Amino acid sequence: MSADETRIDPHTHSVESDGTDSPADVLRAAARAGLDVVGLTDHDSVRGWDAAVSAVAGTGVALLRGAEISTQSRGISVHLLSYLHDPAEPTLAGEMERSRRSRLDRARTMVAHIAEDYPITWELVQAQAADGATIGRPHIADALVAVGAMPDRSTCFDTVLSVRGPYYVPYHAPDAVEAVAMVRAAGGVPVMAHPRAGVRGRVVSDAVIEAMADAGLFALEIDHRDHTPGAVAELEALAARLGLERTGSSDYHGDGKPNVLGERTTSPAVLAKIEEEGHLPVVRP
Ligand code: AMP
Ligand code: ZN
Ligand code: FE
Ligand code: FE
């Protein structure tokens, strides 16, 4: 296979956050999908890295180690992908741990309110998540599905779990611009995930993205299913103006979302730059 046929999907989730596949199963699924490189980017967690590394040889799929860092700008949620950072660097690791704890408190609060109207309990929500997983709304959704109150995760997000709904509670996350600098200081390569995913709630202005670029942002994840064609065109212009690279991904969550591995991809040239700038190497078979 020539280099430009290399298929790279750099943004996926495992059971270490809110995906439904184990880290090794993400690599097995990537092999079946015909991918050459997959990025494992669990929310605020690198706990899946070791298991994913162990699956590289058997699957023949190369691994880009990453995480999707929860950040915010004036209360608007911003997801920041960090690639190939040093997991032992204490500031970034500490911020991720703080977000994980805050997510747990937030989920407990949301569940207490939801339980007044739907037959779920905190224990049932916990039972939907793997030990040590980063807790999120998808686990609350799974509990609602388990008791038959909702048909699937997507329906939950459109109703009970909506950011615009009565049960929504925010959680602590670092400032997006500061987080870009933190990722760089940890040797990571920062990429703004789905910058114009309006379906999820409010999105930040170009000015915030410009400040993130000044702080060391590497790329915008332009190619993502949550972007309309108009949003893609705007982001292309913005990336060109700010000198940012372009990535694309599936944001695969296993059975938890309709996103299919490899539905959007990133070019080999951009992956090469990520590896050049990152502290860790891509793990190859
Ligand atoms: P949280 O991180 O707890 O705020 O929940 C948001 C997470 O839920 C994001 O990572 C999304 O990928 C996931 N999510 C959002 N919408 C849906 C949906 N319709 N179905 C399944 N998962 C979703
Ligand atoms: Zn997710
Ligand atoms: Fe995200
Ligand atoms: Fe994601």
mmCIF file of N, CA and C in Angstrom, residues 114-184:
data_model
loop_
_atom_site.group_PDB
_atom_site.id
_atom_site.type_symbol
_atom_site.label_atom_id
_atom_site.label_comp_id
_atom_site.label_asym_id
_atom_site.label_seq_id
_atom_site.Cartn_x
_atom_site.Cartn_y
_atom_site.Cartn_z
ATOM 1 N N ILE A 114 -33.013 13.185 38.147
ATOM 2 C CA ILE A 114 -33.709 12.327 37.174
ATOM 3 C C ILE A 114 -34.505 11.240 37.896
ATOM 4 N N ALA A 115 -33.942 10.744 39.021
ATOM 5 C CA ALA A 115 -34.593 9.649 39.756
ATOM 6 C C ALA A 115 -35.931 10.062 40.361
ATOM 7 N N GLU A 116 -36.179 11.375 40.456
ATOM 8 C CA GLU A 116 -37.490 11.825 40.921
ATOM 9 C C GLU A 116 -38.568 11.552 39.873
ATOM 10 N N ASP A 117 -38.148 11.437 38.608
ATOM 11 C CA ASP A 117 -39.119 11.258 37.523
ATOM 12 C C ASP A 117 -38.986 9.938 36.772
ATOM 13 N N TYR A 118 -37.830 9.294 36.888
ATOM 14 C CA TYR A 118 -37.597 8.035 36.162
ATOM 15 C C TYR A 118 -37.042 6.993 37.142
ATOM 16 N N PRO A 119 -37.342 5.699 36.903
ATOM 17 C CA PRO A 119 -36.973 4.656 37.874
ATOM 18 C C PRO A 119 -35.507 4.212 37.769
ATOM 19 N N ILE A 120 -34.566 5.149 37.940
ATOM 20 C CA ILE A 120 -33.149 4.758 37.952
ATOM 21 C C ILE A 120 -32.532 5.116 39.293
ATOM 22 N N THR A 121 -31.398 4.474 39.583
ATOM 23 C CA THR A 121 -30.654 4.731 40.823
ATOM 24 C C THR A 121 -29.189 4.980 40.476
ATOM 25 N N TRP A 122 -28.443 5.558 41.402
ATOM 26 C CA TRP A 122 -27.018 5.770 41.205
ATOM 27 C C TRP A 122 -26.300 4.428 41.025
ATOM 28 N N GLU A 123 -26.723 3.417 41.781
ATOM 29 C CA GLU A 123 -26.095 2.096 41.667
ATOM 30 C C GLU A 123 -26.257 1.545 40.243
ATOM 31 N N LEU A 124 -27.437 1.731 39.676
ATOM 32 C CA LEU A 124 -27.679 1.229 38.322
ATOM 33 C C LEU A 124 -26.808 1.972 37.309
ATOM 34 N N VAL A 125 -26.619 3.268 37.511
ATOM 35 C CA VAL A 125 -25.761 4.047 36.598
ATOM 36 C C VAL A 125 -24.320 3.555 36.719
ATOM 37 N N GLN A 126 -23.860 3.362 37.942
ATOM 38 C CA GLN A 126 -22.492 2.863 38.159
ATOM 39 C C GLN A 126 -22.279 1.515 37.494
ATOM 40 N N ALA A 127 -23.326 0.690 37.523
ATOM 41 C CA ALA A 127 -23.220 -0.648 36.935
ATOM 42 C C ALA A 127 -23.053 -0.593 35.412
ATOM 43 N N GLN A 128 -23.358 0.556 34.796
ATOM 44 C CA GLN A 128 -23.222 0.691 33.337
ATOM 45 C C GLN A 128 -21.792 1.039 32.927
ATOM 46 N N ALA A 129 -20.955 1.430 33.908
ATOM 47 C CA ALA A 129 -19.602 1.902 33.600
ATOM 48 C C ALA A 129 -18.559 0.902 34.081
ATOM 49 N N ALA A 130 -17.487 0.747 33.310
ATOM 50 C CA ALA A 130 -16.379 -0.109 33.736
ATOM 51 C C ALA A 130 -15.705 0.518 34.955
ATOM 52 N N ASP A 131 -15.021 -0.322 35.742
ATOM 53 C CA ASP A 131 -14.279 0.172 36.916
ATOM 54 C C ASP A 131 -13.286 1.245 36.497
ATOM 55 N N GLY A 132 -13.365 2.410 37.125
ATOM 56 C CA GLY A 132 -12.377 3.450 36.848
ATOM 57 C C GLY A 132 -12.659 4.265 35.601
ATOM 58 N N ALA A 133 -13.761 3.971 34.922
ATOM 59 C CA ALA A 133 -14.077 4.714 33.694
ATOM 60 C C ALA A 133 -14.434 6.159 34.017
ATOM 61 N N THR A 134 -14.193 7.050 33.077
ATOM 62 C CA THR A 134 -14.633 8.435 33.192
ATOM 63 C C THR A 134 -16.144 8.452 32.998
ATOM 64 N N ILE A 135 -16.871 8.888 34.043
ATOM 65 C CA ILE A 135 -18.338 8.841 34.001
ATOM 66 C C ILE A 135 -18.893 10.003 33.175
ATOM 67 N N GLY A 136 -19.885 9.701 32.351
ATOM 68 C CA GLY A 136 -20.525 10.747 31.553
ATOM 69 C C GLY A 136 -22.014 10.472 31.405
ATOM 70 N N ARG A 137 -22.675 11.399 30.738
ATOM 71 C CA ARG A 137 -24.114 11.230 30.500
ATOM 72 C C ARG A 137 -24.461 9.919 29.791
ATOM 73 N N PRO A 138 -23.575 9.391 28.899
ATOM 74 C CA PRO A 138 -23.925 8.123 28.255
ATOM 75 C C PRO A 138 -24.201 6.975 29.252
ATOM 76 N N HIS A 139 -23.544 7.007 30.421
ATOM 77 C CA HIS A 139 -23.794 5.948 31.403
ATOM 78 C C HIS A 139 -25.165 6.128 32.054
ATOM 79 N N ILE A 140 -25.579 7.388 32.225
ATOM 80 C CA ILE A 140 -26.939 7.648 32.721
ATOM 81 C C ILE A 140 -27.943 7.180 31.663
ATOM 82 N N ALA A 141 -27.608 7.446 30.399
ATOM 83 C CA ALA A 141 -28.471 6.997 29.294
ATOM 84 C C ALA A 141 -28.627 5.481 29.320
ATOM 85 N N ASP A 142 -27.510 4.784 29.532
ATOM 86 C CA ASP A 142 -27.576 3.318 29.531
ATOM 87 C C ASP A 142 -28.488 2.803 30.654
ATOM 88 N N ALA A 143 -28.490 3.505 31.791
ATOM 89 C CA ALA A 143 -29.376 3.105 32.889
ATOM 90 C C ALA A 143 -30.835 3.328 32.495
ATOM 91 N N LEU A 144 -31.116 4.445 31.842
ATOM 92 C CA LEU A 144 -32.490 4.731 31.388
ATOM 93 C C LEU A 144 -32.950 3.689 30.370
ATOM 94 N N VAL A 145 -32.018 3.250 29.533
ATOM 95 C CA VAL A 145 -32.345 2.203 28.555
ATOM 96 C C VAL A 145 -32.552 0.869 29.270
ATOM 97 N N ALA A 146 -31.692 0.599 30.265
ATOM 98 C CA ALA A 146 -31.763 -0.681 30.993
ATOM 99 C C ALA A 146 -33.114 -0.867 31.683
ATOM 100 N N VAL A 147 -33.706 0.210 32.198
ATOM 101 C CA VAL A 147 -35.010 0.086 32.870
ATOM 102 C C VAL A 147 -36.182 0.236 31.897
ATOM 103 N N GLY A 148 -35.852 0.389 30.617
ATOM 104 C CA GLY A 148 -36.920 0.460 29.611
ATOM 105 C C GLY A 148 -37.581 1.824 29.506
ATOM 106 N N ALA A 149 -36.985 2.852 30.116
ATOM 107 C CA ALA A 149 -37.584 4.186 30.061
ATOM 108 C C ALA A 149 -37.294 4.879 28.736
ATOM 109 N N MET A 150 -36.215 4.445 28.063
ATOM 110 C CA MET A 150 -35.788 5.076 26.805
ATOM 111 C C MET A 150 -35.306 3.979 25.849
ATOM 112 N N PRO A 151 -35.463 4.183 24.535
ATOM 113 C CA PRO A 151 -35.039 3.133 23.587
ATOM 114 C C PRO A 151 -33.529 3.063 23.357
ATOM 115 N N ASP A 152 -32.828 4.187 23.383
ATOM 116 C CA ASP A 152 -31.388 4.171 23.104
ATOM 117 C C ASP A 152 -30.727 5.460 23.595
ATOM 118 N N ARG A 153 -29.387 5.484 23.535
ATOM 119 C CA ARG A 153 -28.644 6.650 24.028
ATOM 120 C C ARG A 153 -29.047 7.934 23.316
ATOM 121 N N SER A 154 -29.199 7.847 22.001
ATOM 122 C CA SER A 154 -29.469 9.073 21.233
ATOM 123 C C SER A 154 -30.779 9.719 21.667
ATOM 124 N N THR A 155 -31.807 8.904 21.919
ATOM 125 C CA THR A 155 -33.086 9.460 22.375
ATOM 126 C C THR A 155 -32.907 10.152 23.729
ATOM 127 N N CYS A 156 -32.095 9.552 24.596
ATOM 128 C CA CYS A 156 -31.831 10.177 25.898
ATOM 129 C C CYS A 156 -31.193 11.545 25.722
ATOM 130 N N PHE A 157 -30.201 11.629 24.819
ATOM 131 C CA PHE A 157 -29.513 12.907 24.610
ATOM 132 C C PHE A 157 -30.439 13.954 24.013
ATOM 133 N N ASP A 158 -31.426 13.498 23.247
ATOM 134 C CA ASP A 158 -32.366 14.447 22.651
ATOM 135 C C ASP A 158 -33.405 14.925 23.672
ATOM 136 N N THR A 159 -33.543 14.212 24.789
ATOM 137 C CA THR A 159 -34.617 14.544 25.741
ATOM 138 C C THR A 159 -34.050 14.762 27.149
ATOM 139 N N VAL A 160 -34.076 13.698 27.972
ATOM 140 C CA VAL A 160 -33.727 13.803 29.400
ATOM 141 C C VAL A 160 -32.333 14.383 29.631
ATOM 142 N N LEU A 161 -31.369 14.011 28.792
ATOM 143 C CA LEU A 161 -29.974 14.383 29.046
ATOM 144 C C LEU A 161 -29.518 15.609 28.262
ATOM 145 N N SER A 162 -30.427 16.232 27.543
ATOM 146 C CA SER A 162 -30.064 17.389 26.728
ATOM 147 C C SER A 162 -29.444 18.500 27.574
ATOM 148 N N VAL A 163 -28.463 19.156 26.998
ATOM 149 C CA VAL A 163 -27.818 20.285 27.667
ATOM 150 C C VAL A 163 -28.830 21.405 27.895
ATOM 151 N N ARG A 164 -29.896 21.412 27.120
ATOM 152 C CA ARG A 164 -30.945 22.424 27.262
ATOM 153 C C ARG A 164 -32.083 21.939 28.157
ATOM 154 N N GLY A 165 -31.999 20.711 28.658
ATOM 155 C CA GLY A 165 -33.078 20.127 29.453
ATOM 156 C C GLY A 165 -32.988 20.492 30.929
ATOM 157 N N PRO A 166 -34.016 20.127 31.711
ATOM 158 C CA PRO A 166 -34.095 20.529 33.123
ATOM 159 C C PRO A 166 -33.140 19.777 34.058
ATOM 160 N N TYR A 167 -32.588 18.672 33.607
ATOM 161 C CA TYR A 167 -31.736 17.874 34.499
ATOM 162 C C TYR A 167 -30.251 18.150 34.291
ATOM 163 N N TYR A 168 -29.918 18.940 33.277
ATOM 164 C CA TYR A 168 -28.506 19.131 32.933
ATOM 165 C C TYR A 168 -27.760 19.894 34.033
ATOM 166 N N VAL A 169 -26.585 19.398 34.365
ATOM 167 C CA VAL A 169 -25.699 20.054 35.335
ATOM 168 C C VAL A 169 -24.310 20.115 34.701
ATOM 169 N N PRO A 170 -23.631 21.263 34.757
ATOM 170 C CA PRO A 170 -22.271 21.329 34.214
ATOM 171 C C PRO A 170 -21.249 20.743 35.202
ATOM 172 N N TYR A 171 -20.014 20.586 34.763
ATOM 173 C CA TYR A 171 -18.953 20.106 35.668
ATOM 174 C C TYR A 171 -17.727 20.985 35.485
ATOM 175 N N HIS A 172 -16.813 20.894 36.440
ATOM 176 C CA HIS A 172 -15.589 21.701 36.357
ATOM 177 C C HIS A 172 -14.713 21.222 35.199
ATOM 178 N N ALA A 173 -14.164 22.166 34.464
ATOM 179 C CA ALA A 173 -13.167 21.836 33.446
ATOM 180 C C ALA A 173 -12.262 23.051 33.298
ATOM 181 N N PRO A 174 -10.986 22.855 32.956
ATOM 182 C CA PRO A 174 -10.072 23.990 32.815
ATOM 183 C C PRO A 174 -10.437 24.860 31.610
ATOM 184 N N ASP A 175 -9.946 26.081 31.625
ATOM 185 C CA ASP A 175 -10.145 27.002 30.514
ATOM 186 C C ASP A 175 -9.490 26.460 29.237
ATOM 187 N N ALA A 176 -10.169 26.606 28.124
ATOM 188 C CA ALA A 176 -9.710 26.002 26.862
ATOM 189 C C ALA A 176 -8.340 26.527 26.427
ATOM 190 N N VAL A 177 -8.119 27.824 26.564
ATOM 191 C CA VAL A 177 -6.842 28.401 26.121
ATOM 192 C C VAL A 177 -5.711 27.916 27.037
ATOM 193 N N GLU A 178 -5.976 27.920 28.352
ATOM 194 C CA GLU A 178 -4.966 27.412 29.290
ATOM 195 C C GLU A 178 -4.686 25.932 29.045
ATOM 196 N N ALA A 179 -5.731 25.190 28.685
ATOM 197 C CA ALA A 179 -5.555 23.753 28.455
ATOM 198 C C ALA A 179 -4.656 23.489 27.242
ATOM 199 N N VAL A 180 -4.760 24.323 26.213
ATOM 200 C CA VAL A 180 -3.878 24.174 25.043
ATOM 201 C C VAL A 180 -2.415 24.292 25.490
ATOM 202 N N ALA A 181 -2.139 25.297 26.321
ATOM 203 C CA ALA A 181 -0.770 25.491 26.808
ATOM 204 C C ALA A 181 -0.342 24.325 27.687
ATOM 205 N N MET A 182 -1.274 23.807 28.485
ATOM 206 C CA MET A 182 -0.961 22.658 29.363
ATOM 207 C C MET A 182 -0.604 21.421 28.549
ATOM 208 N N VAL A 183 -1.353 21.195 27.470
ATOM 209 C CA VAL A 183 -1.075 20.038 26.612
ATOM 210 C C VAL A 183 0.325 20.176 26.007
ATOM 211 N N ARG A 184 0.651 21.366 25.505
ATOM 212 C CA ARG A 184 1.989 21.597 24.935
ATOM 213 C C ARG A 184 3.064 21.389 25.992
#
